[in-house]
PDB file of C-alpha atoms in Angstrom:
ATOM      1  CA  UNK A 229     -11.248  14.579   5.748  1.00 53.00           C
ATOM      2  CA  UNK A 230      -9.621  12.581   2.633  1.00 72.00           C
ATOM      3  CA  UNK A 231     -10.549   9.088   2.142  1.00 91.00           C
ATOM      4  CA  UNK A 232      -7.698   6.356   2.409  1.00 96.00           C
ATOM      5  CA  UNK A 233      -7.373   3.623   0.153  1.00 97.00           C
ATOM      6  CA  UNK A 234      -5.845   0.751   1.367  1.00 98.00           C
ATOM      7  CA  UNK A 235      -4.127  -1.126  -1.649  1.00 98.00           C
ATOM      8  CA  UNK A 236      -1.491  -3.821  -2.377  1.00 98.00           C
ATOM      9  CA  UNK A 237       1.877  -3.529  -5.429  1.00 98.00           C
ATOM     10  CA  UNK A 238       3.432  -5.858  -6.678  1.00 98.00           C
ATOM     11  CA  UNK A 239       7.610  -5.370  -6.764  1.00 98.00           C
ATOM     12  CA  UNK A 240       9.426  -8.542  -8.302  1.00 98.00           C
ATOM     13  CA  UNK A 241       8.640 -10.976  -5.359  1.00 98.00           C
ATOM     14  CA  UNK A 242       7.063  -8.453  -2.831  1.00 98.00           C
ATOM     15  CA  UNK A 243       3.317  -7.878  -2.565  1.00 98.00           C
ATOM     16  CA  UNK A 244       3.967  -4.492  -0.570  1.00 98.00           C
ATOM     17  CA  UNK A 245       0.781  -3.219   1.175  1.00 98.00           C
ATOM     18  CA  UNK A 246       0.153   0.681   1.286  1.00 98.00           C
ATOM     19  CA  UNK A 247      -2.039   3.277   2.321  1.00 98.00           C
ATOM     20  CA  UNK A 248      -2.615   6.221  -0.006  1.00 98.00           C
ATOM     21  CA  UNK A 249      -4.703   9.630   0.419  1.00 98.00           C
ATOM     22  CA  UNK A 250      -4.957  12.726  -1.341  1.00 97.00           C
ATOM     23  CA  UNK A 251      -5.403  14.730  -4.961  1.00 95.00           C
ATOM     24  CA  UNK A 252      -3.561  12.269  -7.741  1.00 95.00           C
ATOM     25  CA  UNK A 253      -1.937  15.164  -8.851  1.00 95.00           C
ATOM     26  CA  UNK A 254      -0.633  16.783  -5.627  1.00 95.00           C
ATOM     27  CA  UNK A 255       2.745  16.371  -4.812  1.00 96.00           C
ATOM     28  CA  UNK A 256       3.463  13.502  -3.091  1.00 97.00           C
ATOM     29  CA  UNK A 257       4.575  12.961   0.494  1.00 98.00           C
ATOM     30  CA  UNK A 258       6.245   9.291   1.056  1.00 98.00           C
ATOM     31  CA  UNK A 259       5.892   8.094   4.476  1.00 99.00           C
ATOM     32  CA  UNK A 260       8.670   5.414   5.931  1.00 98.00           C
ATOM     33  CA  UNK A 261       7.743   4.123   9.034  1.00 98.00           C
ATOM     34  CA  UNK A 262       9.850   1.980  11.461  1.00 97.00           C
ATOM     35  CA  UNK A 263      10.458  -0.618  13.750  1.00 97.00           C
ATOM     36  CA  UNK A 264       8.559  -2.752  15.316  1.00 95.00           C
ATOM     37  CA  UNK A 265       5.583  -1.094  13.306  1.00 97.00           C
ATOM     38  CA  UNK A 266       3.977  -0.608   9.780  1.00 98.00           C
ATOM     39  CA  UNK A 267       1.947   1.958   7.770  1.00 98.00           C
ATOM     40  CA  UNK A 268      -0.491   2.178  10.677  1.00 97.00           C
ATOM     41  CA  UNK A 269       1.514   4.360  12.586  1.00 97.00           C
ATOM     42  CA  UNK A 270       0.543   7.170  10.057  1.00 98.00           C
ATOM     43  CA  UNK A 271      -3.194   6.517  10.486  1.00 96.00           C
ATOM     44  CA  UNK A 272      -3.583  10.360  12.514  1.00 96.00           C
ATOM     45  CA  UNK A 273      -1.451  11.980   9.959  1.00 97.00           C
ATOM     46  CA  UNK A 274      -2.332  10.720   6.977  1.00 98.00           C
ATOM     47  CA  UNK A 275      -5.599  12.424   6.801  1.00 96.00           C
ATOM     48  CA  UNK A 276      -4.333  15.764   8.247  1.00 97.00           C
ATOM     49  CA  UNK A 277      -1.980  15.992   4.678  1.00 97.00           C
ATOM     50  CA  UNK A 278      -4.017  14.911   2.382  1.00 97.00           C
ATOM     51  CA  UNK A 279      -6.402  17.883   1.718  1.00 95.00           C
ATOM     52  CA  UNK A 280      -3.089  19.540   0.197  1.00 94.00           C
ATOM     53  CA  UNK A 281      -0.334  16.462  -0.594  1.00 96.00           C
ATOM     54  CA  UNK A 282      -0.693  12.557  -2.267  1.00 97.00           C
ATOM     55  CA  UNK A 283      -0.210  10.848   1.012  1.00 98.00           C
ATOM     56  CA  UNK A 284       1.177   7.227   0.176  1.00 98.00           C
ATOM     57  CA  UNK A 285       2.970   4.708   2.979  1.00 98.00           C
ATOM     58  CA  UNK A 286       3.429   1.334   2.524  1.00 99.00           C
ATOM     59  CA  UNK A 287       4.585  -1.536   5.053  1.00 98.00           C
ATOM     60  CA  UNK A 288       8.345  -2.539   4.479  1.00 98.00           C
ATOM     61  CA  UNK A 289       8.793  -5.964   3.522  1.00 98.00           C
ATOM     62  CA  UNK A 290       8.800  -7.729   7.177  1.00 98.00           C
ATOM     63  CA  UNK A 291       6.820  -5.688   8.676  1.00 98.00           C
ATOM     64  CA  UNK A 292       2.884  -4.932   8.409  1.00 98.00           C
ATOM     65  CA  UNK A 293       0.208  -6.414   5.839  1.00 98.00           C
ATOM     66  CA  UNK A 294       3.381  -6.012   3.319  1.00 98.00           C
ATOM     67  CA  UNK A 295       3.697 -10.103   1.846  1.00 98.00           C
ATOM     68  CA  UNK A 296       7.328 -11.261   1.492  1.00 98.00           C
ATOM     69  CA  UNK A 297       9.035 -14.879   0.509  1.00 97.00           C
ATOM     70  CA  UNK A 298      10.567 -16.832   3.377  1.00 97.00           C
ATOM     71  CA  UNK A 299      14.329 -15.791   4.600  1.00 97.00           C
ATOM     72  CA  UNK A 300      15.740 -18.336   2.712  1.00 97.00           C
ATOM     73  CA  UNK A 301      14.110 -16.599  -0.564  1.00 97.00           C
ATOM     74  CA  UNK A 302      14.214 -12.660   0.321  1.00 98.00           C
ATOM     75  CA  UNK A 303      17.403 -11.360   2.207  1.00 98.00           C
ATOM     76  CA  UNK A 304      16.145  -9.077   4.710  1.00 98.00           C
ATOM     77  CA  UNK A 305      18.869  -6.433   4.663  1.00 98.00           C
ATOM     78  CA  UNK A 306      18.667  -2.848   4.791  1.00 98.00           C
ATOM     79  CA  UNK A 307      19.841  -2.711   1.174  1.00 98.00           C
ATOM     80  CA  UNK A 308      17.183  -5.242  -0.031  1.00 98.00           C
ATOM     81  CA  UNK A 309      14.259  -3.143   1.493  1.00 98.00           C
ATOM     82  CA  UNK A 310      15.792  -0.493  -0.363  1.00 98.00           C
ATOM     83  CA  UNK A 311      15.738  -1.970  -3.689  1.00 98.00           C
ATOM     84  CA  UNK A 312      12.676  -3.278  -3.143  1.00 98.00           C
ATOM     85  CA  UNK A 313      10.889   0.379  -1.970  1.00 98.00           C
ATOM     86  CA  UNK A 314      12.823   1.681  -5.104  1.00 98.00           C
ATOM     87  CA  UNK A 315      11.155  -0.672  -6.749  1.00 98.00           C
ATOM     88  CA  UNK A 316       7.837   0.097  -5.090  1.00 98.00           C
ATOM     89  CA  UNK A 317       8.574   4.137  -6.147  1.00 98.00           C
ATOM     90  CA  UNK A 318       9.452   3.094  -9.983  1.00 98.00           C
ATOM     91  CA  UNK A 319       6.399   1.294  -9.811  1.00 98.00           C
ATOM     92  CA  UNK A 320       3.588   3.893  -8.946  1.00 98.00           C
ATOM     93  CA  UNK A 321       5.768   6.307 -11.276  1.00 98.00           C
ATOM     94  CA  UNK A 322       6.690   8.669  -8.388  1.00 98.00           C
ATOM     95  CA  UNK A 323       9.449  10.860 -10.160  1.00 96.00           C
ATOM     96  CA  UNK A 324       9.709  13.487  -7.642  1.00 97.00           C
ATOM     97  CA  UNK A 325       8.643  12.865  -3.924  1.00 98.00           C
ATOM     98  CA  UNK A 326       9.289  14.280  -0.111  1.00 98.00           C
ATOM     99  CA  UNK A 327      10.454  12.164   2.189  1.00 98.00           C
ATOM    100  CA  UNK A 328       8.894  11.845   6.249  1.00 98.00           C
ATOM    101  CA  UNK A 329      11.318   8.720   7.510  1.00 98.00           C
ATOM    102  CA  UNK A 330      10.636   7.388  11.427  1.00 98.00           C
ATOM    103  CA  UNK A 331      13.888   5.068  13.025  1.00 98.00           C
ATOM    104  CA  UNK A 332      13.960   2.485  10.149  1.00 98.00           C
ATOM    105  CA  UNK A 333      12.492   4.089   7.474  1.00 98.00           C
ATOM    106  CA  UNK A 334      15.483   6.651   7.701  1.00 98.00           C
ATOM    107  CA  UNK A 335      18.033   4.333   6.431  1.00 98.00           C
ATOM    108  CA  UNK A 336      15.651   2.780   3.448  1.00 98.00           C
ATOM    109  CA  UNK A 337      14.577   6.410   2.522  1.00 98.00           C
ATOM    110  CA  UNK A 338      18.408   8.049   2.341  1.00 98.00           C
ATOM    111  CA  UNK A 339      19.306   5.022   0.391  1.00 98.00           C
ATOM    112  CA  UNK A 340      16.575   5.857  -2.014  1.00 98.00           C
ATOM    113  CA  UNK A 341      17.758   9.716  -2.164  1.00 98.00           C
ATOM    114  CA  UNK A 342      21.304   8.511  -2.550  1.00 98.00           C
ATOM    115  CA  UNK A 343      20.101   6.527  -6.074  1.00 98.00           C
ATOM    116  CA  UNK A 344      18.193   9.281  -7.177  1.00 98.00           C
ATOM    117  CA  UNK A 345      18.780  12.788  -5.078  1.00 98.00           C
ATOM    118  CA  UNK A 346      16.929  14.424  -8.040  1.00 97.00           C
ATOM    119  CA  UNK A 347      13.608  12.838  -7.333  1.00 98.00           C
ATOM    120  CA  UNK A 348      13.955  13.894  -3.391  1.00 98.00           C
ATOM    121  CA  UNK A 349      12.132  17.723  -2.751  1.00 98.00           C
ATOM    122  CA  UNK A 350      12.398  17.541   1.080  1.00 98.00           C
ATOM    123  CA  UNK A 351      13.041  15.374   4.183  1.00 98.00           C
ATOM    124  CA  UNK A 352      11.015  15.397   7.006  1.00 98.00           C
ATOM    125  CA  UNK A 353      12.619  13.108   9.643  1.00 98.00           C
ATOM    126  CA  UNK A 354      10.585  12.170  12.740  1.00 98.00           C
ATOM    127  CA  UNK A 355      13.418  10.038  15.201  1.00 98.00           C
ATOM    128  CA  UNK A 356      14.905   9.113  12.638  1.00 98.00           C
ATOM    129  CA  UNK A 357      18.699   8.691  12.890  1.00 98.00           C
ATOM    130  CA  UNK A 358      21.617   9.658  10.307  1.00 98.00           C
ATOM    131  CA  UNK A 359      24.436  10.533  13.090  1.00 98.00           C
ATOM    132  CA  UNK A 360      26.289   8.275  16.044  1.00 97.00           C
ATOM    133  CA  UNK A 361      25.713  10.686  18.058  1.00 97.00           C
ATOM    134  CA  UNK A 362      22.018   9.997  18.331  1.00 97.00           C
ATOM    135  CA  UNK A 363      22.609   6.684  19.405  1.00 98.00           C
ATOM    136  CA  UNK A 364      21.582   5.996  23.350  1.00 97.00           C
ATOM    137  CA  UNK A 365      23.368   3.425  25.606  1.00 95.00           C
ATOM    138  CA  UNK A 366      20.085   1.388  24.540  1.00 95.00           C
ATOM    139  CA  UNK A 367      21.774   0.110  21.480  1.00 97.00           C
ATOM    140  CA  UNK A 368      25.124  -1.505  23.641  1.00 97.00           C
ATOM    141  CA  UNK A 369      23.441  -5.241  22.888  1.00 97.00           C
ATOM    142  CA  UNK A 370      23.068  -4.452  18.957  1.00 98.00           C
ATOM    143  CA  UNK A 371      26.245  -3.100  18.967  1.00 98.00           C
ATOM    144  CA  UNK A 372      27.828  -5.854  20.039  1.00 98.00           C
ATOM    145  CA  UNK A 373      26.092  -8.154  18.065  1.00 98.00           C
ATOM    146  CA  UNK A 374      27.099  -6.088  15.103  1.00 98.00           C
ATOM    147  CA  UNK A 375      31.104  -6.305  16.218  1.00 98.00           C
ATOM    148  CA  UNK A 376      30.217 -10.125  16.754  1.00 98.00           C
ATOM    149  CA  UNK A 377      27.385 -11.549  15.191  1.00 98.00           C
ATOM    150  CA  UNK A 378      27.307 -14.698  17.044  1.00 98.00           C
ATOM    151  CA  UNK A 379      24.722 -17.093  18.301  1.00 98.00           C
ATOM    152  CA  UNK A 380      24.680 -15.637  22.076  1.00 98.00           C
ATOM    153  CA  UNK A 381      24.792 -11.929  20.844  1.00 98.00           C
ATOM    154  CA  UNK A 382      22.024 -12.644  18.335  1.00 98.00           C
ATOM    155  CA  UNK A 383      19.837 -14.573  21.098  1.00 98.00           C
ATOM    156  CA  UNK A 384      20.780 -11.562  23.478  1.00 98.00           C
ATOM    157  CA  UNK A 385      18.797  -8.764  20.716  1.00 98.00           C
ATOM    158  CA  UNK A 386      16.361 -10.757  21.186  1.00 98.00           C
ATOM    159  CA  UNK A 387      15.028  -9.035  24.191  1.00 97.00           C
ATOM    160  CA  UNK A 388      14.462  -6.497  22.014  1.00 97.00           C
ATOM    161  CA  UNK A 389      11.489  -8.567  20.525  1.00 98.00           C
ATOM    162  CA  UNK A 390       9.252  -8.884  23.935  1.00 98.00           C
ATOM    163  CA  UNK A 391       5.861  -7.690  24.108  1.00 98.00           C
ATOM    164  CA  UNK A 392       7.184  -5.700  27.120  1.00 97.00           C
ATOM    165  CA  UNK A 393       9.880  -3.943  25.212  1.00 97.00           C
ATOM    166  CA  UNK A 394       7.345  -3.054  21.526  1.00 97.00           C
ATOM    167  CA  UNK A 395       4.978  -1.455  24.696  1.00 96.00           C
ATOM    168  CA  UNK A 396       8.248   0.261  25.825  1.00 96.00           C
ATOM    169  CA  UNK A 397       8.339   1.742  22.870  1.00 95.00           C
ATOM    170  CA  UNK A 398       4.963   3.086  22.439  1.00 95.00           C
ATOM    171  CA  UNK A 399       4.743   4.631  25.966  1.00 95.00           C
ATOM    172  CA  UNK A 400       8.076   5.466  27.085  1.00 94.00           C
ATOM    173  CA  UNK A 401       8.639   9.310  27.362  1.00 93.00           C
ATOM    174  CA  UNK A 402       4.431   9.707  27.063  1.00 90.00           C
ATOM    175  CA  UNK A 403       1.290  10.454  28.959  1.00 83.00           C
ATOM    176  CA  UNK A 404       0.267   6.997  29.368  1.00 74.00           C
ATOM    177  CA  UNK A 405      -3.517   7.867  29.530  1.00 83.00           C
ATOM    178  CA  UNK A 406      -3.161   9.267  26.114  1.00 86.00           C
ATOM    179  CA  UNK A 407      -1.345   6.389  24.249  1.00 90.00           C
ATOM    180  CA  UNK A 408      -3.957   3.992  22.342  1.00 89.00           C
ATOM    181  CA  UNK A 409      -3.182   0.277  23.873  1.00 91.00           C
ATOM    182  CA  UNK A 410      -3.812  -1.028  20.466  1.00 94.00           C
ATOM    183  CA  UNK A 411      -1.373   0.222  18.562  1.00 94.00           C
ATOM    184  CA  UNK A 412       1.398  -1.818  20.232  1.00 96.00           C
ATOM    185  CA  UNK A 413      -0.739  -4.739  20.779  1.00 97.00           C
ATOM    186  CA  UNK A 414      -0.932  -4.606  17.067  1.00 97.00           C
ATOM    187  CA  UNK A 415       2.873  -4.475  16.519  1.00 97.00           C
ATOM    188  CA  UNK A 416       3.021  -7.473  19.206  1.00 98.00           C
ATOM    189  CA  UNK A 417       0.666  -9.474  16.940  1.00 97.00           C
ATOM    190  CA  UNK A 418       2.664  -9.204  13.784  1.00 97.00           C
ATOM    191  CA  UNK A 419       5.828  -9.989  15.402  1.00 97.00           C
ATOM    192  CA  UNK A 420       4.278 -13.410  16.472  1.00 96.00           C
ATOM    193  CA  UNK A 421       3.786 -14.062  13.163  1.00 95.00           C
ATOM    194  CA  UNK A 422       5.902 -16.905  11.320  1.00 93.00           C
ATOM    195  CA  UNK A 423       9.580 -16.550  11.232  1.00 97.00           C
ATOM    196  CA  UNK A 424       8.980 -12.495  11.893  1.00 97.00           C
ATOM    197  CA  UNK A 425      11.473 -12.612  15.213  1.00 97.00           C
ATOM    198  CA  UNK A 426      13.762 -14.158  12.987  1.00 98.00           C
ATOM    199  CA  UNK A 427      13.834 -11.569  10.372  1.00 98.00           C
ATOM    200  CA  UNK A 428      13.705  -8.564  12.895  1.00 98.00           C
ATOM    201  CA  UNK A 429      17.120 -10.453  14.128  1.00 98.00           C
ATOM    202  CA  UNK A 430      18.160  -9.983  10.823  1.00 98.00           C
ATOM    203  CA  UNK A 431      17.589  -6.615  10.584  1.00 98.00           C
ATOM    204  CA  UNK A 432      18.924  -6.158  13.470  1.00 98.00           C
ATOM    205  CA  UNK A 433      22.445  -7.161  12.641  1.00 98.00           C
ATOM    206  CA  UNK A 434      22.031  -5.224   9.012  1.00 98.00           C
ATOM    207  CA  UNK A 435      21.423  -2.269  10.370  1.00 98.00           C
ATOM    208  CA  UNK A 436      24.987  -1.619  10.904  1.00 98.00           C
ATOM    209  CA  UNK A 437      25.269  -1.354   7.481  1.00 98.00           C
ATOM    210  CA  UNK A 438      23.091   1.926   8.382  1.00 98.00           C
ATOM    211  CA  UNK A 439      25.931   3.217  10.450  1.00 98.00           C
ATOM    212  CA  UNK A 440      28.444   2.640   7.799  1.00 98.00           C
ATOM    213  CA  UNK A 441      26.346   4.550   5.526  1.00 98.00           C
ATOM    214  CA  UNK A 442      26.116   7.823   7.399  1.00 98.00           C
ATOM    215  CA  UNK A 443      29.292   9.737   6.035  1.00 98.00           C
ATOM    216  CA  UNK A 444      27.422   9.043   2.467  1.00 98.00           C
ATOM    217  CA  UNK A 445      24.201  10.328   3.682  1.00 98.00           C
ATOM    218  CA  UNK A 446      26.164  13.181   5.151  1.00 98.00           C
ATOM    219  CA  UNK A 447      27.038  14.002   1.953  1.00 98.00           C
ATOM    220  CA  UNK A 448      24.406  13.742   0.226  1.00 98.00           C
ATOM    221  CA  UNK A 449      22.885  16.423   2.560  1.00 98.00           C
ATOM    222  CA  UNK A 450      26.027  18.609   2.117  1.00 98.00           C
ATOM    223  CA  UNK A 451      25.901  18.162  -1.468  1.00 98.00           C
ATOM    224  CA  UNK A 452      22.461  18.549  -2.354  1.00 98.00           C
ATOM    225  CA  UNK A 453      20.981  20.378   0.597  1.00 97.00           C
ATOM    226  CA  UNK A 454      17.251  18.953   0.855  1.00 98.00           C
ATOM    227  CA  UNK A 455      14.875  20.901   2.838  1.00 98.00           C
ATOM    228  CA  UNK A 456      15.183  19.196   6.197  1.00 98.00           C
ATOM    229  CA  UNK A 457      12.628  19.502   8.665  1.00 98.00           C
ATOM    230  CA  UNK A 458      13.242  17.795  11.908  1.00 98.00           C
ATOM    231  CA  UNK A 459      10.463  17.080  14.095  1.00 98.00           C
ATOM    232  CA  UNK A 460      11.897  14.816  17.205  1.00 98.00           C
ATOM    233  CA  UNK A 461      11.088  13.201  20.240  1.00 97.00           C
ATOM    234  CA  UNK A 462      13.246  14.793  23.061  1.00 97.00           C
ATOM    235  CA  UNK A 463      12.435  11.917  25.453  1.00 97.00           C
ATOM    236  CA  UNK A 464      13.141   9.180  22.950  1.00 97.00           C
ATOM    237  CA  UNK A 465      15.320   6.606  25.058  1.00 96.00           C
ATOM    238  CA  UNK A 466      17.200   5.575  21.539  1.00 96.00           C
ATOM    239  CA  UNK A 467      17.429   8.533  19.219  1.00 98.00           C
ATOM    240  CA  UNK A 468      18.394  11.030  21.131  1.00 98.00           C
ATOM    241  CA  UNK A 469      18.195  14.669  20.890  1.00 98.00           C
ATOM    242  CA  UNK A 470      21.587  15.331  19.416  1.00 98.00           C
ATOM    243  CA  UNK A 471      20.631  13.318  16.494  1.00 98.00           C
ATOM    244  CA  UNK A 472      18.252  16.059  15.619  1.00 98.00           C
ATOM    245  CA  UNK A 473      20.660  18.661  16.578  1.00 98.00           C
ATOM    246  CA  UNK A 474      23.402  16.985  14.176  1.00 98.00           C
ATOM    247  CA  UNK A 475      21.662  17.788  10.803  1.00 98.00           C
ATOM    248  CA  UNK A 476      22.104  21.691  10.801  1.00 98.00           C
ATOM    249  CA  UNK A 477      25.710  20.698  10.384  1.00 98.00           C
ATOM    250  CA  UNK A 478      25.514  19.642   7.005  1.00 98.00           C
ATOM    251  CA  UNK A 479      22.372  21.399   6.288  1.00 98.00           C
ATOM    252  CA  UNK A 480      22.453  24.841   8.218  1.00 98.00           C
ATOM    253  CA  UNK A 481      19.141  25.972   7.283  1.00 97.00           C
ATOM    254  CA  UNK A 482      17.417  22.661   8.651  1.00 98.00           C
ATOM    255  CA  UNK A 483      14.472  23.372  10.704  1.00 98.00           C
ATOM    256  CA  UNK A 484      14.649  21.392  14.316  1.00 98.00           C
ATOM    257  CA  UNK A 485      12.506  21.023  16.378  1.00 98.00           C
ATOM    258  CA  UNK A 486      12.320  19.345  20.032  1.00 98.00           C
ATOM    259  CA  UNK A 487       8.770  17.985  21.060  1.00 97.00           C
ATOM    260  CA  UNK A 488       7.590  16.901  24.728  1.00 96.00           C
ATOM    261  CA  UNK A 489       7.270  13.414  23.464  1.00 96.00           C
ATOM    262  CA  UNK A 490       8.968   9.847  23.153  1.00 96.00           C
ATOM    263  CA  UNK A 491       9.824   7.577  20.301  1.00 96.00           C
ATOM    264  CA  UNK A 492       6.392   7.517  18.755  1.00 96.00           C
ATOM    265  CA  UNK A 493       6.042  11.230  18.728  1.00 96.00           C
ATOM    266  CA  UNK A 494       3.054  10.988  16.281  1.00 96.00           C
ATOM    267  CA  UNK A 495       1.017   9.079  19.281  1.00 94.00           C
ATOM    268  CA  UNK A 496       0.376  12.288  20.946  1.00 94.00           C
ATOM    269  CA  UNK A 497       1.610  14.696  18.829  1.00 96.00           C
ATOM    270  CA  UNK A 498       0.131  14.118  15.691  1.00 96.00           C
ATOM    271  CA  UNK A 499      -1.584  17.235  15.424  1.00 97.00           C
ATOM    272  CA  UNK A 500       1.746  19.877  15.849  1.00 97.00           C
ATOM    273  CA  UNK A 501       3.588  17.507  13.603  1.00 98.00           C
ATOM    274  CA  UNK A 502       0.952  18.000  10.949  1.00 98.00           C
ATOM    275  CA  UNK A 503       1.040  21.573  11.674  1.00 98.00           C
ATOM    276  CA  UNK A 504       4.862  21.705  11.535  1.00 98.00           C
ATOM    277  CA  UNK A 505       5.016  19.968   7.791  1.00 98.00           C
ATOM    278  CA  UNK A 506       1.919  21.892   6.459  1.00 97.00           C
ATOM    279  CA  UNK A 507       3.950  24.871   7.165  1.00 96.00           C
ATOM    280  CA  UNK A 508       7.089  23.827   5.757  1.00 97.00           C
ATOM    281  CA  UNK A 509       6.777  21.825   2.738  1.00 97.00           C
ATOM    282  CA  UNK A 510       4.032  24.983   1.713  1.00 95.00           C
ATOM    283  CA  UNK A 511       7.705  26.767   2.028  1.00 93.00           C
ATOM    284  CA  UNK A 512       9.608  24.666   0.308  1.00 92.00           C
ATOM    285  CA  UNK A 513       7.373  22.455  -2.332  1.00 84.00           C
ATOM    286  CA  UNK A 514       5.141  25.536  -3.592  1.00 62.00           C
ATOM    287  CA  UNK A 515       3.895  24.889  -7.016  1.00 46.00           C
ATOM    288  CA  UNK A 516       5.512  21.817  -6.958  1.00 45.00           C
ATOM    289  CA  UNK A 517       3.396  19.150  -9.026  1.00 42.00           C
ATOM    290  CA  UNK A 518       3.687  15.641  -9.552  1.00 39.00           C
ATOM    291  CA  UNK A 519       4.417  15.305 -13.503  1.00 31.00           C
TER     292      UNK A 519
END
């Protein structure tokens, strides 16, 4: 089993936090995790890619260990945690990279292979949402908020921010005897943290900008045609499995695939998901080195 090191970067105002396994000179695996968690979400799979790949996953600014200024200093958009994991990339020189994005990390990481599609060698999405069609009824109070972002809207998301709905999250769709308890008890503590519900709230109405986005990331994937391996929850209750479905129509050869799980597939999965990229980035990234 590879040893992680736990380290910190410095991007302009950002201290971003990150995780990082494997050979120096493997090729390198970026791992994007979402909301409400952080790079620990990637603590099972981490060391199940690293005999083979450079394993690196930071926390996005907001979220995790990752240090951030205030709101009024740092606009937390979905285009400023872009910049600033560009930043992050530029930094650790990472000039050719696959992608594994979860729910927000999808967004951030299809920004970054819009900026530079000839750094990107595959995608590996995991729930992780570039189509309306994967959207669930769940999102109707976002939505709104995003057609009108006002005060009542914004105060309604915020049910969205309850340690009852971050355990949702973790255990919907799952076993519950085989969900660890402290994983969302975790996310729960960071989101009590500061003016964190405030800046999820942000997000929250930025991440419409996502939705604007998605005929550019279509084409991106029509243009460039990444490897695209799919590996989705089929019981998620807010990515949904025609989200999955939707990439093989810009990128027929994508390979889908539908597990018995919820959002957090990698809770209980782990293990076939490993399996499942092992086997298809040795496809697709063969004698592929990092220069």
């Amino acid at each position: 089993m590879s040893t992680i090191a736990y380290r910190t970067q410095q991007v302009d105002d950002v201290e971003v936090f990150y995780r990082e396994a494997g050979p120096a000179d493997a090729p390198v695996l970026l791992l994007l995790h979402g909301f409400p968690t952080s790079s620990h979400m990637f603590r099972d799979l981490i060391p199940a890619l690293a005999d083979r790949y450079r394993v690196i996953a930071p926390d996005l600014p907001g979220f995790g260990r990752t240090r951030a200024p205030s709101r009024a200093r740092y606009v937390y958009s979905f285009d400023q945690l872009a910049r600033t994991m560009g930043g992050f990339v530029d930094a650790l020189g990472l000039e050719r990279y696959a992608l594994y994005v979860f729910d927000y990390g999808a967004p951030v990481g299809f920004r970054l292979a819009l900026a530079h599609p000839e750094r990107i060698t595959a995608i590996i999405t995991q729930n992780g949402n570039a189509y309306e069609e994967g959207f669930s009824t769940g999102w109707e109070p976002w939505q709104a908020y995003w057609r009108e972002p006002t005060p009542a809207n914004r105060e309604a998301c915020r049910a969205s921010l309850t340690d009852e709905a971050i355990r949702f999250q973790h255990t919907h769709g799952m076993p519950e005897d085989r969900v660890a308890p402290d994983a969302a008890e975790l996310d729960i503590a960071y989101l009590r943290r500061g003016e964190a519900e405030e800046i999820q709230l942000d997000l929250i109405l930025s991440y419409r900008t996502n939705v604007e986005l998605y005929p550019a990331f279509q084409a991106y994937f029509r243009e460039h045609q990444p490897p695209l391996l799919a590996a989705w929850g089929r019981r998620d209750a807010f990515f949904l499995p025609p989200g999955a479905l939707a990439y093989a129509r810009d990128l027929p050869h994508a390979e889908i695939h539908l597990l018995d799980a919820g959002h957090f597939a990698l809770a209980t999965h782990h293990e076939e998901i490993a399996q499942l990229i092992r086997r298809f980035l040795t496809r697709h990234l063969l004698g592929t080195r990092r220069s």
